[in-house]
XYZ file of C-alpha atoms in Angstrom:
495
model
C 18.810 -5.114 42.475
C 16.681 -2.676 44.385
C 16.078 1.223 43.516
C 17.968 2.411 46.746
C 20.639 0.480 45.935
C 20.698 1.365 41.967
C 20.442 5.040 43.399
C 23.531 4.475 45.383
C 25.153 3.024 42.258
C 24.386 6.293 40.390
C 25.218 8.753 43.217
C 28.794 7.143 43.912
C 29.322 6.427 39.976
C 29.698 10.651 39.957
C 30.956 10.972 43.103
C 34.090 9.199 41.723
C 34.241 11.030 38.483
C 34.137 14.161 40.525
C 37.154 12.244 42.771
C 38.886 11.371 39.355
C 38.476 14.758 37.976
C 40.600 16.268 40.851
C 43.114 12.654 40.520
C 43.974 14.496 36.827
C 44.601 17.944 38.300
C 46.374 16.676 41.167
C 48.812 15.428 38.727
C 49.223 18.362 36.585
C 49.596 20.150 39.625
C 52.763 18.523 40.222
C 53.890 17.894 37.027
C 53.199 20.663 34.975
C 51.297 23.300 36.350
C 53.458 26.260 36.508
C 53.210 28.166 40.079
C 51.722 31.120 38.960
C 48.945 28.775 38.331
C 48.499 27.771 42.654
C 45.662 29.989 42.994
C 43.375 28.996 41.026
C 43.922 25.353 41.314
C 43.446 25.415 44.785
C 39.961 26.785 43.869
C 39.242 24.019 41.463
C 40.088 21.308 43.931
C 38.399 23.013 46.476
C 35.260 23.181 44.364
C 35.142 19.584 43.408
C 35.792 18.706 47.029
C 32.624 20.337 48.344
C 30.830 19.384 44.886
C 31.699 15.245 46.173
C 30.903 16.293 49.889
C 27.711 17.869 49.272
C 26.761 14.443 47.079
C 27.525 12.300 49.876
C 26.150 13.798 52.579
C 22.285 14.272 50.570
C 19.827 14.144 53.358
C 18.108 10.816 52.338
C 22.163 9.447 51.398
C 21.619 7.216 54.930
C 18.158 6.113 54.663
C 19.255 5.068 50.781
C 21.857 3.019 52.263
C 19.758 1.446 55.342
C 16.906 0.449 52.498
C 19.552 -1.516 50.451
C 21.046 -3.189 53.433
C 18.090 -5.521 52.982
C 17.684 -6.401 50.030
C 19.165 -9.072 48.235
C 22.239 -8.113 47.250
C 24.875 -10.613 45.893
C 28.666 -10.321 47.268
C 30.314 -8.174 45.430
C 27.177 -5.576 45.906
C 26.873 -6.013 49.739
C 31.030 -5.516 50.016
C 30.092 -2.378 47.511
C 27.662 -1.117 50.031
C 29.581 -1.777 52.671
C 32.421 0.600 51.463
C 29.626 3.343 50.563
C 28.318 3.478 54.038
C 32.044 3.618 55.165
C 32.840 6.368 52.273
C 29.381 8.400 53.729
C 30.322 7.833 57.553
C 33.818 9.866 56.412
C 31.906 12.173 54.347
C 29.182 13.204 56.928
C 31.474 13.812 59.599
C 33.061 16.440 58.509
C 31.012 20.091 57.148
C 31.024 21.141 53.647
C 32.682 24.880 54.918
C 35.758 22.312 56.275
C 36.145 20.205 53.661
C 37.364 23.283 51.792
C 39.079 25.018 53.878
C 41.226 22.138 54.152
C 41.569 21.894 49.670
C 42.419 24.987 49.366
C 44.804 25.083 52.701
C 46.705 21.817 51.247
C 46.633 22.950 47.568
C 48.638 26.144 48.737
C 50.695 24.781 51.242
C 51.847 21.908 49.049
C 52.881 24.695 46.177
C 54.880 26.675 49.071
C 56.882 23.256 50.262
C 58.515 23.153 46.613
C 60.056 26.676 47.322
C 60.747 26.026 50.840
C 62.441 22.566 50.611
C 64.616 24.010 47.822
C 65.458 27.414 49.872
C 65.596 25.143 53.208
C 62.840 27.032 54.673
C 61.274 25.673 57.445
C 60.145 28.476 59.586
C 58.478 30.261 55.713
C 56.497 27.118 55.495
C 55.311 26.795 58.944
C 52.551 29.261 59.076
C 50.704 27.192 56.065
C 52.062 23.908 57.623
C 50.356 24.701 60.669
C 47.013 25.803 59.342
C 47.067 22.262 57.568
C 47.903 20.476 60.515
C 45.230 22.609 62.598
C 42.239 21.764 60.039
C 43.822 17.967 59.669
C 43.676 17.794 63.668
C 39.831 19.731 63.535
C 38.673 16.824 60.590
C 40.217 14.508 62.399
C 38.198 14.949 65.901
C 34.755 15.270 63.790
C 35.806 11.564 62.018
C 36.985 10.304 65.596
C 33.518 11.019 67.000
C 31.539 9.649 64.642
C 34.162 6.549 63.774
C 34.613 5.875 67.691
C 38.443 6.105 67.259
C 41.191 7.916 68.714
C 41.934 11.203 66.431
C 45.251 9.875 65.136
C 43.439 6.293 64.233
C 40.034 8.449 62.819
C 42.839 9.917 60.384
C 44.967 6.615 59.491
C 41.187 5.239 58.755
C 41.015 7.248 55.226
C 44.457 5.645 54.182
C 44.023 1.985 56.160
C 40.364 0.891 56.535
C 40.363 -0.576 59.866
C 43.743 -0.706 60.656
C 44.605 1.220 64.578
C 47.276 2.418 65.966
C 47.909 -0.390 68.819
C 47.966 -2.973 65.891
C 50.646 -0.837 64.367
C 52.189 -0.128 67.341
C 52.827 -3.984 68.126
C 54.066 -4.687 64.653
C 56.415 -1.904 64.982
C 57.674 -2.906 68.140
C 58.385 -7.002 67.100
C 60.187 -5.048 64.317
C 62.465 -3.051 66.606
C 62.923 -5.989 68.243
C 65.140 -7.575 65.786
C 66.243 -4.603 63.221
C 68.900 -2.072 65.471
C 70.945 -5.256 65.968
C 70.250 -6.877 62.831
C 71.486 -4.367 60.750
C 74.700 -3.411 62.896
C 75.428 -6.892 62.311
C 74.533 -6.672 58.426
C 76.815 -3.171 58.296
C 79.995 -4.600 60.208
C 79.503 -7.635 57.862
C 79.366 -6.103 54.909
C 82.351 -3.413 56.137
C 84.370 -6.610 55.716
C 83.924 -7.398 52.251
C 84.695 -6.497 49.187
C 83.117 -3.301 48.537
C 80.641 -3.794 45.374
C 81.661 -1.741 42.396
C 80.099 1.921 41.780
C 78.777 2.026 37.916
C 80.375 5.812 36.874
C 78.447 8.935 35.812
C 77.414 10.521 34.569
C 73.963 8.791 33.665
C 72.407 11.281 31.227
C 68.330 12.118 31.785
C 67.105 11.329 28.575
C 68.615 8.197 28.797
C 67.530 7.525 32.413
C 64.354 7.835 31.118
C 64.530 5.582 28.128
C 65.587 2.618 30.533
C 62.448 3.391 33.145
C 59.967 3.143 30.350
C 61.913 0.193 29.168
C 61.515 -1.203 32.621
C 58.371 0.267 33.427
C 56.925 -2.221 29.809
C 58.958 -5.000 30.953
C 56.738 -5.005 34.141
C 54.093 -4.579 32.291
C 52.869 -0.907 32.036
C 50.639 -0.741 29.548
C 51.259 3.046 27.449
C 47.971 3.388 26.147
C 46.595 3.834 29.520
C 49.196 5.753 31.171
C 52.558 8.013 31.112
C 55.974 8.708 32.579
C 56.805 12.222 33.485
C 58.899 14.335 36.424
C 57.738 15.952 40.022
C 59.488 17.263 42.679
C 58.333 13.991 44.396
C 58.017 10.588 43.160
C 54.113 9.467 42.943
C 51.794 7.173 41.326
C 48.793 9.520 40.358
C 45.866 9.745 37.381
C 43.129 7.247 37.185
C 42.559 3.339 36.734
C 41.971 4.203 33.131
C 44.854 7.129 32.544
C 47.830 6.388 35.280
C 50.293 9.003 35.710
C 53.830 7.902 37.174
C 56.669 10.543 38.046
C 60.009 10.376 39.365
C 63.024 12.632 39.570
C 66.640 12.126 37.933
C 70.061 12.565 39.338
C 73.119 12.783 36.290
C 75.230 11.147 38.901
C 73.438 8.472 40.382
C 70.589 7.088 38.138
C 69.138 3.924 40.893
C 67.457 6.305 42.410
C 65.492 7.165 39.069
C 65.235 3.360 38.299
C 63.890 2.308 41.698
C 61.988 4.951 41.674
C 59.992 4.093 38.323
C 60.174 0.941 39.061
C 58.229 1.537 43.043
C 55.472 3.696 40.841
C 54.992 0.767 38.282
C 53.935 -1.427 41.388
C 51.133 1.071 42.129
C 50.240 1.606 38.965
C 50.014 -2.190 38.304
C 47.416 -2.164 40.984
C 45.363 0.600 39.528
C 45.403 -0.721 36.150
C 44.498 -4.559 37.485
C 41.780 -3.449 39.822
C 38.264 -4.911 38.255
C 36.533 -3.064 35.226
C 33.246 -4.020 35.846
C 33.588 -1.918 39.465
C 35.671 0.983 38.025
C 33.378 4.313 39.575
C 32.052 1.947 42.770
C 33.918 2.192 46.156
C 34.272 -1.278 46.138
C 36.084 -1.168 42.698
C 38.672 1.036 44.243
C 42.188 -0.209 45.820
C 41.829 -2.025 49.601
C 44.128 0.673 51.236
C 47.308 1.693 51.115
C 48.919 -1.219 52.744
C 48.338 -3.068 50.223
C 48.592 0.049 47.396
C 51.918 0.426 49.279
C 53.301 -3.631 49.071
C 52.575 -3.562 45.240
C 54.792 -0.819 44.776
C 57.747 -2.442 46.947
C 57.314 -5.485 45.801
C 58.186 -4.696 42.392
C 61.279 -2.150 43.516
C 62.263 -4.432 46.556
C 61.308 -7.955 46.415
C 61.832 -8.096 42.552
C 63.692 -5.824 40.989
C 66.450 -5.909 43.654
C 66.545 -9.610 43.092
C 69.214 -11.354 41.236
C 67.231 -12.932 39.150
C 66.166 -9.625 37.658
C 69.616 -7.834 37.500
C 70.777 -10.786 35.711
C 68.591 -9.073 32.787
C 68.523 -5.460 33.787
C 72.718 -5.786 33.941
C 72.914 -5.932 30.366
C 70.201 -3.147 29.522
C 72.174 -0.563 32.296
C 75.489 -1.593 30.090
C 73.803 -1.049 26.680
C 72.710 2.464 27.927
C 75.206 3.853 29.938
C 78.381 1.608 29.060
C 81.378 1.594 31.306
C 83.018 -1.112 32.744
C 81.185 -4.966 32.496
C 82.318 -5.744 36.017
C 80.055 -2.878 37.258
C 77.001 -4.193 35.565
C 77.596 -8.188 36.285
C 74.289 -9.026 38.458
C 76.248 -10.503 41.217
C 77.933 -6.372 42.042
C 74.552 -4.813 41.052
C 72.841 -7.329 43.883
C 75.882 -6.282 46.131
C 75.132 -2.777 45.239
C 71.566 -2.946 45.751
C 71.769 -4.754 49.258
C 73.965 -2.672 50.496
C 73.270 -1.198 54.290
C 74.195 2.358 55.505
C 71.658 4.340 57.327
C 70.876 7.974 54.789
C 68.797 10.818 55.141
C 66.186 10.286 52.355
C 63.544 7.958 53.556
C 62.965 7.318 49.254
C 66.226 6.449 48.904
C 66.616 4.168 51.932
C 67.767 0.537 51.867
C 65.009 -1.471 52.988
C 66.754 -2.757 56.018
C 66.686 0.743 56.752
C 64.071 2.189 55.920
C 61.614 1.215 58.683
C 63.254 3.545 61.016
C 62.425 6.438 58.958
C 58.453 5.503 58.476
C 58.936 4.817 62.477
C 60.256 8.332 62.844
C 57.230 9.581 61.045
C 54.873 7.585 62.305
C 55.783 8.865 65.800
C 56.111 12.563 65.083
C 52.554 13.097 63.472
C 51.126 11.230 65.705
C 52.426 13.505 68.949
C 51.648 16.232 66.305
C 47.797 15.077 66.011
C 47.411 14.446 69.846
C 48.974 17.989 70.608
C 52.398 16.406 72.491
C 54.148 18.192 70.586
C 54.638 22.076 68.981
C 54.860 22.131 64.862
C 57.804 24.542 65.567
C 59.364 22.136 67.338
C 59.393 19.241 64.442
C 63.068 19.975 63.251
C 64.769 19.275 66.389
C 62.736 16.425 67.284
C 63.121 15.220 64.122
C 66.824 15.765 64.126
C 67.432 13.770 67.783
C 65.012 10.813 66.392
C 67.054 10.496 62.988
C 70.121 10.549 65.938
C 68.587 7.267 67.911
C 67.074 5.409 65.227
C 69.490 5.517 62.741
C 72.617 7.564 64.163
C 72.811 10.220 61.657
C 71.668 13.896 62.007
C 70.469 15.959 58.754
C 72.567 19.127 58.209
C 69.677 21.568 57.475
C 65.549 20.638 57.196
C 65.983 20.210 52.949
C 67.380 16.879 54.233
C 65.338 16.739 56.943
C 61.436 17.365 58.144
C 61.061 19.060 54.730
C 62.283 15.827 52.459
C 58.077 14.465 52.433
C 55.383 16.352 50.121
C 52.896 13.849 52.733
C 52.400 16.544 55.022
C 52.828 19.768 53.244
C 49.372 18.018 51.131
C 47.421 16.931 53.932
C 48.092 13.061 54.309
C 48.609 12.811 58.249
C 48.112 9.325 58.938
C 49.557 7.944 55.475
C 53.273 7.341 57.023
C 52.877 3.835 58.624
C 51.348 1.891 55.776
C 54.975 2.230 54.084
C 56.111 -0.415 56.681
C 52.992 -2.726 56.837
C 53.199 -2.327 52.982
C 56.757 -3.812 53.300
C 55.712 -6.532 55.661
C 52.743 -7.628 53.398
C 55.164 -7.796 50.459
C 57.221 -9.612 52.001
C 54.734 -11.987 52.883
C 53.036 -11.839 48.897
C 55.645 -12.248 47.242
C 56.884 -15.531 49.527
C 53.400 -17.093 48.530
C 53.692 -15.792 44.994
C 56.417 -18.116 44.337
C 55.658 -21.036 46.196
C 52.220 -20.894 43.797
C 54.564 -19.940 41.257
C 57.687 -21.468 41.124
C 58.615 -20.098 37.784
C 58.857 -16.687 38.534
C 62.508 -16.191 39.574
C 63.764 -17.897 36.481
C 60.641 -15.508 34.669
C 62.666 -12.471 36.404
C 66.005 -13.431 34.885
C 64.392 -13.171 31.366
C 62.634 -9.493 32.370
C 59.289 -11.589 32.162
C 57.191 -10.189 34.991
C 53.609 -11.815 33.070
C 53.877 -14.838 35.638
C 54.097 -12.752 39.274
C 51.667 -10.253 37.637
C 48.919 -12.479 36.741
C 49.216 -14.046 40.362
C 48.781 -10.756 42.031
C 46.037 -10.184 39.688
C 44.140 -12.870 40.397
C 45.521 -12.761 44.561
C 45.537 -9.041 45.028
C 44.001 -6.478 42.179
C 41.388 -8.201 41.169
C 39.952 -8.510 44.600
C 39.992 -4.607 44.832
C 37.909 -3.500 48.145
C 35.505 -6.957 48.467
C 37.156 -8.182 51.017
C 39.200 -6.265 54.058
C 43.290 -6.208 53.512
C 43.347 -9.484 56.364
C 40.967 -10.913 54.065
C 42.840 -10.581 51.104
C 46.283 -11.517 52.667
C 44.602 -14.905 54.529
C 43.416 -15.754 51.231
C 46.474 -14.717 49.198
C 49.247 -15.837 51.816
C 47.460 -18.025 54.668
C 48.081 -15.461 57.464
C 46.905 -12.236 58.097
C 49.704 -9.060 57.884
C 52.508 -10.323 60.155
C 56.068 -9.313 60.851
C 57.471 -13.419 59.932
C 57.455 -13.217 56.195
C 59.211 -9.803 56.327
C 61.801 -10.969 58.718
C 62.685 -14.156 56.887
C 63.020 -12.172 53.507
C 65.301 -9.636 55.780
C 67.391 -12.899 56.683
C 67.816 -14.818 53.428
C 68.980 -11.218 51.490
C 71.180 -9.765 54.337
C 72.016 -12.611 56.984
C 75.745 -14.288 57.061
């Protein structure tokens, strides 16, 4: 190992403490910070922002990383230095004085969406919206110059190594091919049977949350190294080392607590399997959030909507919340949990439909970024999408272009790896159990040990060595496809 590249080792080691640091204050941010406390938060985020950017943009940071490039590196170090030249091509791009103008914008205008989502607010949020947007869109042209990408793909780059909008663009498009017709076939089917049976409220929060960490151990959560608590927004936050889950409760309809621990667990699976030895490296961190994104579904969607595994979560839903056996038999919970009717909360959206609402999104920011459209403009064109794509208007913006914390914080560009996340679980957890053919009868028991240790061998462990079609030829045989998804879509919801 050379001294440029032991350098790099050091320089990155803090430059991801400094990350991890603001990971922890992130979370208390939205978890237990009380508003009054906005201000100065913003100014601790903003400081260790410009603390990392000032690290990785050192004067000598690029001649460090051109004197490792040959040396003899083994592969796991040359896929390391791979991601820190990526990491400093990002960094560089974009001045110190930006970088936190852009913390401290977010940090604020993230607090403000709370109020304004729960006072339906949209024109008080806008003028902090927009100055997010307008530094986002600024960032974004800086990356896009030095990354040789379109703005809108210079953006998606932080969440997707690699992945561009034309790529997405034809996935989305083989999707549309098939889903509008698919599931207006699925909906009059299902119109015509026997309705499944509603489990009555009302579900009481403290137990809600004794049956998500129940669920959340049975997956495999380990409590030493993480927690369970409640945000305004569900999110998987905290470090490899300390993960931080939230969700939100409802008295009167607890699945969406439930799915939503149970979506969290999947990411926090991820972070807690990704490889020790490369825990403050680049490489060491998750491939993107495709694959961040198909953990967490695959554990809500593929498995935990299963029958398999309501055949044991049936019986710990009756033990908690009692009421009538029929309603907790696995065959009604399946019934209930595959049930198809377009909604307005993209979180709470069947997975049939829930690729029109990452569609929606993924189309409005992106006429957002290249200046098609106005910011002021976003509720009505949000309002006549939700009308094509999924026939149903919201009655105000709380249920509406307000529902996402994404880009209230900054993320423009996150939206479409929800869908490719989909597809590529889909298309893991299809190859999981043909490696593994004793994981269905696993799920029935609330055993998740055997799908977990395949996706830690398959997908954690491999962290960022290897690019996400890499990782998916290797795990799967194919590169991310729309196939796997749409087979899964027929075998759960086709006549």
């Amino acid at each position: 190992m050379t001294d440029a590249y032991k350098s790099l080792e050091a320089r990155f080691r803090r430059i991801n403490v400094l990350s991890d640091i603001g990971g922890m204050l992130h979370w208390d941010m939205a978890a237990m910070m009380p508003n009054g406390g906005a201000n100065a938060r913003s100014e601790q985020l903003a400081t260790l922002d410009v603390m990392a950017n000032e690290l990785i943009t050192a004067p000598d940071m690029g001649d460090l990383i051109e004197a490792a490039g040959g040396e003899n590196l083994d592969a796991w170090q040359k896929a390391n230095l791979a991601e820190m030249k990526r990491n400093w091509v990002h960094g560089t791009a974009v001045p110190s004085d930006l970088v936190e103008k852009m913390s401290l914008a977010a940090t604020s205008c993230e607090v403000a969406w709370r109020g304004a989502r729960a006072d339906n607010d949209f024109a008080g949020l806008l003028p902090k919206l927009q100055t997010v947007l307008d530094l986002s869109i600024e960032a974004g042209k800086a990356k896009a110059e030095a990354l040789g990408t379109s703005v809108y793909d210079a953006l998606l780059d932080q969440y997707d190594p690699m992945m561009r909008s034309d790529r997405i663009d034809s996935l989305f498009a083989e999707l549309e091919s098939f889903l509008p017709s698919f599931t207006a076939e699925v909906i009059e089917r299902q119109k015509s049977e026997a309705a499944p049976i509603s489990p009555t409220g009302p579900f009481p929060v403290s137990v809600q949350n004794k049956v998500g960490l129940d669920l959340m151990q049975a997956v495999g959560f380990d409590f030493e190294h993480g927690r369970l608590d409640i945000s305004h927004h569900p999110f998987c936050g905290g470090i490899p080392d300390d993960v931080r889950i939230t969700t939100r409760y409802d008295e009167n309809d607890f699945t969406s607590a439930i799915m939503g621990v149970l979506h969290e667990t999947g990411h926090a699976m991820y972070e807690r399997g990704l490889p020790g030895t490369w825990r403050n490296q680049p490489v060491g961190k998750a491939r993107g959030m495709t694959l961040h994104e198909s953990q967490s579904l695959l554990v809500e969607m593929q498995a935990s909507r299963s029958e398999e595994f309501l055949t044991y979560a049936g019986p710990v839903f009756k033990a908690a919340f009692g009421g009538d056996d029929a309603a907790w038999n696995a065959g009604n919970l399946h019934r209930l949990y595959t049930r198809v009717e377009p909604g307005l909360i993209r979180v709470d959206a069947d997975e049939v439909t829930y690729p029109a609402h990452v569609i929606l999104r993924y189309r409005l920011e992106r006429a957002l970024i290249e200046g098609d459209m106005k910011l002021a403009d976003l509720p009505g064109a949000w309002n006549e999408m939700m009308g094509k794509l999924l026939g149903i208007t919201p009655p105000d913006d709380r249920d509406g272009c307000l529902q996402d914390i994404h880009w209230p914080s900054g993320a423009w560009g996150y939206f479409p790896t929800y869908t490719l996340g989909a597809m590529a679980a889909a298309q893991i957890f299809a190859a999981a159990k043909k490696a593994k053919p004793e994981i269905p009868a696993a799920l029935s028991r609330g055993d998740f040990s055997p799908l977990m240790g395949w996706l830690g061998e398959n997908i954690h462990g491999k962290a960022s060595s290897k690019s996400t079609d890499e990782i998916l030829i290797e795990a799967t045989g194919q590169p991310l496809g729309v196939s796997a998804f749409k087979a899964h879509m027929e075998n759960r919801y086709g006549g």
